[in-house]
XYZ file of N, CA and C in Angstrom:
429
model
N 16.351 3.230 -1.447
C 15.676 3.807 -2.236
C 14.036 4.071 -2.020
N 13.501 5.361 -1.827
C 12.154 5.172 -1.082
C 11.037 4.698 -2.558
N 10.250 4.341 -1.955
C 8.945 3.746 -2.967
C 8.059 5.280 -3.323
N 7.383 4.798 -4.420
C 6.312 5.682 -4.911
C 7.146 6.887 -5.292
N 6.719 8.173 -6.380
C 6.542 8.933 -6.762
C 7.488 10.530 -6.055
N 8.458 11.244 -5.894
C 8.643 11.839 -4.834
C 7.725 13.491 -5.252
N 6.907 13.958 -6.436
C 6.027 15.030 -6.638
C 4.731 14.940 -6.131
N 4.414 13.222 -5.877
C 2.736 13.468 -5.169
C 2.073 14.245 -3.759
N 1.224 14.356 -4.088
C 0.751 14.665 -2.563
C 0.490 13.210 -1.714
N 0.177 12.135 -2.071
C -0.432 11.136 -1.236
C 0.061 10.072 -2.343
N 0.486 9.009 -1.849
C 0.614 8.019 -2.458
C -0.128 6.414 -2.708
N -1.093 6.458 -1.660
C -1.769 5.700 -1.087
C -3.647 6.357 -1.543
N -4.188 5.653 -1.886
C -5.946 6.196 -2.600
C -6.622 5.487 -2.472
N -7.513 4.911 -1.303
C -8.336 4.024 -1.327
C -9.423 4.195 -3.009
N -9.768 3.300 -2.848
C -11.035 3.296 -4.429
C -11.894 2.239 -3.768
N -13.371 2.866 -4.289
C -14.608 2.171 -3.703
C -15.173 2.417 -4.599
N -16.148 1.005 -5.291
C -17.579 1.239 -6.203
C -18.492 1.467 -5.649
N -19.654 1.485 -5.841
C -21.088 1.902 -5.152
C -22.192 1.885 -6.707
N -23.301 1.171 -5.863
C -24.914 0.672 -6.523
C -25.197 2.187 -7.233
N -25.183 3.332 -6.380
C -25.378 4.626 -6.851
C -24.256 5.238 -6.580
N -23.584 5.707 -7.254
C -22.239 6.272 -7.142
C -22.624 8.026 -6.993
N -23.640 8.316 -7.247
C -24.088 9.901 -7.738
C -24.424 10.202 -5.895
N -25.184 8.978 -5.785
C -25.846 9.705 -3.488
C -24.280 9.172 -2.870
N -23.981 8.577 -3.642
C -22.340 8.243 -2.714
C -21.778 9.278 -2.124
N -21.346 9.872 -3.648
C -20.648 11.136 -3.426
C -21.115 12.053 -2.888
N -22.624 12.547 -2.802
C -23.190 13.753 -2.228
C -23.277 13.462 -0.661
N -23.576 11.646 -0.316
C -23.602 11.765 0.987
C -21.470 11.370 1.859
N -21.049 11.264 0.848
C -19.570 11.112 1.622
C -19.118 12.778 2.036
N -19.676 13.464 1.142
C -19.232 14.789 1.164
C -20.293 15.582 2.173
N -21.617 15.402 2.156
C -22.143 15.891 3.365
C -21.930 15.606 4.558
N -21.604 14.099 4.953
C -21.387 12.929 6.080
C -20.430 13.583 6.748
N -18.970 13.345 6.018
C -17.964 12.861 5.804
C -16.931 14.224 5.896
N -17.707 15.168 5.065
C -16.425 16.289 4.798
C -15.680 15.922 3.450
N -15.910 15.222 3.083
C -14.726 15.450 1.529
C -15.703 16.629 0.894
N -14.511 17.214 -0.631
C -14.964 17.982 -1.226
C -14.546 17.448 -2.463
N -15.531 17.550 -3.239
C -15.112 17.180 -4.932
C -13.460 17.443 -5.498
N -12.887 16.885 -5.827
C -11.941 17.131 -6.981
C -12.252 17.085 -8.488
N -12.873 15.741 -8.482
C -12.997 15.589 -9.653
C -14.479 14.975 -9.812
N -15.513 14.790 -10.585
C -16.404 14.142 -10.825
C -16.423 14.122 -12.629
N -16.717 12.795 -13.118
C -16.516 12.495 -14.244
C -18.259 11.690 -14.463
N -19.168 12.223 -14.744
C -20.696 12.027 -15.043
C -20.726 10.801 -16.194
N -21.492 10.221 -16.276
C -21.503 9.215 -17.144
C -23.289 9.096 -17.130
N -23.925 7.786 -17.954
C -24.997 7.747 -18.579
C -25.926 7.644 -17.448
N -27.593 8.060 -17.107
C -28.391 8.020 -16.373
C -27.764 8.381 -15.485
N -26.790 9.809 -14.756
C -26.758 10.075 -13.392
C -26.067 9.305 -13.244
N -25.316 8.199 -13.649
C -23.921 7.917 -12.749
C -22.692 8.281 -12.736
N -22.085 8.014 -11.626
C -20.419 8.545 -11.828
C -19.749 7.764 -12.108
N -18.787 7.493 -13.518
C -17.839 6.885 -13.669
C -16.646 6.802 -12.831
N -16.412 8.023 -12.325
C -15.340 8.438 -11.610
C -15.168 9.567 -10.979
N -15.010 9.356 -9.535
C -15.200 10.626 -8.855
C -14.093 10.625 -7.988
N -13.020 11.977 -7.629
C -12.098 12.283 -6.806
C -12.571 13.202 -5.959
N -12.506 12.240 -4.059
C -13.217 13.121 -3.395
C -11.786 13.693 -1.994
N -11.843 15.109 -2.210
C -10.114 15.268 -1.155
C -10.515 15.239 0.715
N -10.196 14.885 1.260
C -9.909 15.390 2.658
C -8.615 15.945 3.391
N -8.455 17.385 3.725
C -6.767 17.381 3.948
C -5.903 17.306 2.487
N -5.259 16.443 2.496
C -4.494 15.829 1.736
C -4.354 15.065 1.136
N -5.397 13.922 1.698
C -5.716 12.713 1.377
C -6.940 12.845 0.177
N -6.856 11.544 -0.461
C -8.313 11.254 -1.137
C -8.880 10.037 -1.055
N -10.041 9.938 -1.631
C -10.428 8.529 -2.097
C -11.145 8.763 -3.970
N -11.201 7.487 -4.348
C -11.722 7.724 -5.790
C -12.928 6.913 -5.885
N -13.950 7.139 -6.001
C -15.563 6.639 -6.050
C -16.150 6.658 -7.867
N -16.875 5.302 -7.694
C -17.346 4.942 -9.225
C -18.465 4.091 -9.046
N -19.174 4.021 -10.244
C -20.362 3.193 -10.338
C -19.882 1.396 -10.568
N -20.170 0.591 -9.615
C -20.214 -0.551 -10.122
C -20.377 -0.910 -11.298
N -19.871 -1.642 -12.172
C -19.930 -2.078 -13.808
C -18.912 -3.042 -13.760
N -19.282 -3.797 -15.489
C -18.606 -4.972 -15.726
C -17.322 -4.423 -16.794
N -16.573 -4.330 -15.749
C -14.996 -3.694 -16.518
C -13.657 -4.420 -15.831
N -12.715 -4.296 -16.426
C -11.524 -4.690 -16.042
C -11.302 -4.681 -14.419
N -11.361 -3.358 -13.850
C -11.093 -3.334 -12.351
C -12.137 -3.911 -11.997
N -13.768 -3.903 -12.082
C -15.045 -4.348 -11.463
C -15.232 -5.537 -11.281
N -14.390 -6.243 -12.384
C -14.744 -7.707 -11.843
C -14.172 -8.129 -10.809
N -12.830 -7.082 -10.296
C -12.455 -7.950 -9.018
C -12.466 -7.333 -7.724
N -13.434 -6.167 -7.714
C -14.280 -5.939 -6.512
C -15.304 -5.730 -6.637
N -16.455 -5.694 -5.382
C -17.722 -5.698 -5.002
C -18.268 -4.634 -4.027
N -19.433 -4.715 -3.463
C -20.195 -3.508 -2.863
C -20.513 -4.762 -1.636
N -20.408 -3.675 -0.592
C -20.933 -4.676 0.740
C -22.154 -5.423 0.721
N -23.228 -4.729 -0.160
C -24.213 -5.460 -0.004
C -24.561 -6.707 -1.178
N -23.804 -6.730 -1.957
C -23.143 -7.732 -2.957
C -22.640 -8.852 -2.267
N -21.781 -8.625 -1.051
C -20.974 -9.187 -0.580
C -21.843 -10.158 1.018
N -22.871 -9.698 0.913
C -23.658 -10.147 2.206
C -23.407 -8.994 3.435
N -23.081 -8.045 3.187
C -22.811 -7.082 3.950
C -21.327 -6.820 4.606
N -20.490 -7.833 4.124
C -19.174 -7.687 4.636
C -18.645 -6.318 4.042
N -17.734 -5.965 5.090
C -16.780 -4.710 4.280
C -15.738 -5.662 3.031
N -15.436 -4.687 2.223
C -14.748 -4.476 1.443
C -13.678 -3.814 0.892
N -13.504 -3.996 2.566
C -11.840 -2.387 2.531
C -12.700 -1.559 3.662
N -11.334 -0.824 4.263
C -12.182 0.067 5.242
C -10.907 1.518 5.085
N -11.388 2.372 4.851
C -10.048 3.923 4.671
C -10.117 4.449 5.833
N -8.997 4.435 6.514
C -8.797 5.543 7.942
C -8.889 6.967 7.268
N -9.158 7.981 7.933
C -9.282 9.268 7.687
C -8.550 10.060 9.224
N -7.509 10.793 9.176
C -7.372 11.478 10.201
C -8.143 12.498 10.435
N -8.886 13.072 11.537
C -9.671 14.138 11.581
C -9.392 15.007 13.202
N -9.350 16.337 13.042
C -9.249 17.039 14.010
C -9.698 16.744 15.305
N -10.957 16.704 14.911
C -11.868 16.344 16.243
C -13.065 15.159 16.233
N -12.532 13.566 16.700
C -13.247 12.808 16.284
C -14.883 12.603 16.691
N -15.123 13.294 17.585
C -16.197 13.417 18.720
C -17.257 14.333 17.716
N -16.915 15.489 16.922
C -17.485 16.622 16.310
C -17.862 15.865 14.739
N -16.748 15.005 14.680
C -17.147 14.815 13.121
C -17.951 13.364 13.469
N -17.727 12.204 14.473
C -19.096 11.537 14.295
C -20.568 12.329 14.381
N -20.639 13.638 15.279
C -21.931 13.958 15.445
C -22.433 14.221 14.034
N -21.365 14.852 13.092
C -21.685 15.666 11.926
C -21.967 13.538 11.041
N -21.654 12.805 10.947
C -21.828 11.554 10.537
C -23.261 10.686 11.118
N -23.655 11.271 12.017
C -24.073 10.486 12.841
C -25.739 10.857 12.296
N -25.791 12.670 12.016
C -26.426 13.230 11.737
C -27.072 13.013 10.387
N -25.975 12.468 9.220
C -26.469 12.527 7.920
C -26.554 10.809 7.851
N -27.320 10.335 8.428
C -26.979 9.080 8.630
C -26.271 7.769 8.779
N -25.261 7.830 8.867
C -24.224 6.989 9.331
C -24.456 5.831 10.571
N -24.559 4.804 10.208
C -24.701 4.030 10.895
C -23.224 3.409 11.687
N -23.083 3.669 12.985
C -21.801 3.018 14.167
C -21.686 1.816 13.871
N -20.400 1.509 13.667
C -19.991 -0.051 13.957
C -18.951 -0.021 15.117
N -18.628 0.976 15.120
C -17.627 0.617 16.373
C -17.461 1.789 16.996
N -18.012 1.804 18.492
C -18.072 3.267 18.977
C -17.000 4.035 19.259
N -17.186 5.299 19.496
C -16.036 6.016 19.651
C -15.496 5.644 20.814
N -13.992 5.564 21.004
C -13.177 5.637 21.822
C -11.455 5.806 21.847
N -11.307 6.316 23.564
C -9.583 6.262 22.869
C -8.455 5.236 22.990
N -7.808 5.288 21.778
C -7.192 3.788 21.206
C -5.872 3.759 22.176
N -5.890 2.113 22.882
C -4.303 2.442 23.328
C -3.093 2.622 22.716
N -2.888 2.957 21.415
C -1.831 3.470 20.612
C -1.710 5.098 20.743
N -2.652 5.682 21.038
C -3.147 6.843 20.995
C -4.210 7.204 19.789
N -4.436 8.502 20.284
C -5.774 8.905 19.568
C -6.741 8.656 19.790
N -8.459 9.226 19.645
C -9.831 8.573 19.717
C -10.187 8.547 18.247
N -11.314 7.483 18.309
C -11.670 7.132 17.222
C -12.894 5.996 16.999
N -14.001 6.073 15.978
C -14.739 5.301 15.714
C -14.723 4.961 14.315
N -15.439 4.066 13.650
C -15.586 3.288 12.651
C -17.387 3.395 12.167
N -17.601 3.301 11.027
C -19.238 3.476 11.105
C -19.385 3.074 9.553
N -20.486 2.768 9.132
C -20.448 3.030 7.636
C -21.841 3.514 7.028
N -21.157 3.955 5.628
C -22.057 4.904 4.806
C -23.558 3.855 4.612
N -24.432 4.599 3.634
C -25.470 4.023 3.216
C -25.619 2.854 2.371
N -24.436 2.547 1.555
C -24.197 1.413 1.032
C -23.404 0.278 1.660
N -22.916 0.430 2.945
C -22.260 -0.588 3.804
C -21.062 -0.627 3.778
N -20.229 0.505 3.142
C -18.616 0.600 3.120
C -18.275 0.992 4.644
N -17.155 0.582 4.919
C -17.042 0.386 6.434
C -15.698 1.775 6.347
N -15.860 2.517 6.994
C -15.304 3.873 7.162
C -14.150 4.047 8.684
N -13.027 4.443 8.918
C -12.949 4.839 10.034
C -12.461 6.063 10.353
N -12.598 7.038 10.818
C -11.595 8.344 11.603
C -11.574 8.649 13.019
N -10.311 8.909 12.748
C -9.837 9.253 14.391
C -9.042 10.296 14.605
N -8.090 10.603 15.070
C -7.278 11.851 15.819
C -5.823 11.231 15.633
N -5.299 9.937 15.892
C -4.458 9.441 15.508
C -3.781 9.661 14.502
N -2.885 9.894 14.053
C -2.172 10.466 13.526
C -0.744 9.743 13.406
N -0.218 8.913 12.382
C 0.684 7.910 12.685
C 1.917 8.681 12.629
N 1.983 10.122 11.477
C 3.223 11.192 10.924
C 3.468 11.909 12.452
N 2.493 12.630 13.070
C 2.774 13.324 14.083
C 3.766 12.802 14.713
N 5.132 13.713 15.629
C 5.882 13.718 16.093
C 5.308 13.389 17.470
N 5.769 12.415 18.197
C 5.397 11.820 19.093
C 5.738 13.054 20.670
């Protein structure tokens, strides 16, 4: 028996909380090429919940707040700069993606390189310190 619903496009969707979620949504779209699928505004310009898509993948973004989920997660700034998760996004051209991200202010954490298991990729931090990895390695692609 297979796991997950059979009609969904994606079964795993990373979820990240930000102190300035509105700025994070704008930056993630500009720097990484995400597109807004759904953005639910809250009070004072915050984003209660956002769904950002990239190809057939998605990340969910929201504001740090004291709610049932928020009591179990934090931001890197609140965790002394340590990562709290790291989404990996498959891209067609890792070098071009790196240039776009750096131009938008991404801080490179792991330089671009060819992986021993295939593909080429890099890791960077967004303005609030979340670690993101981008690469051409696609575990679903035929060998």
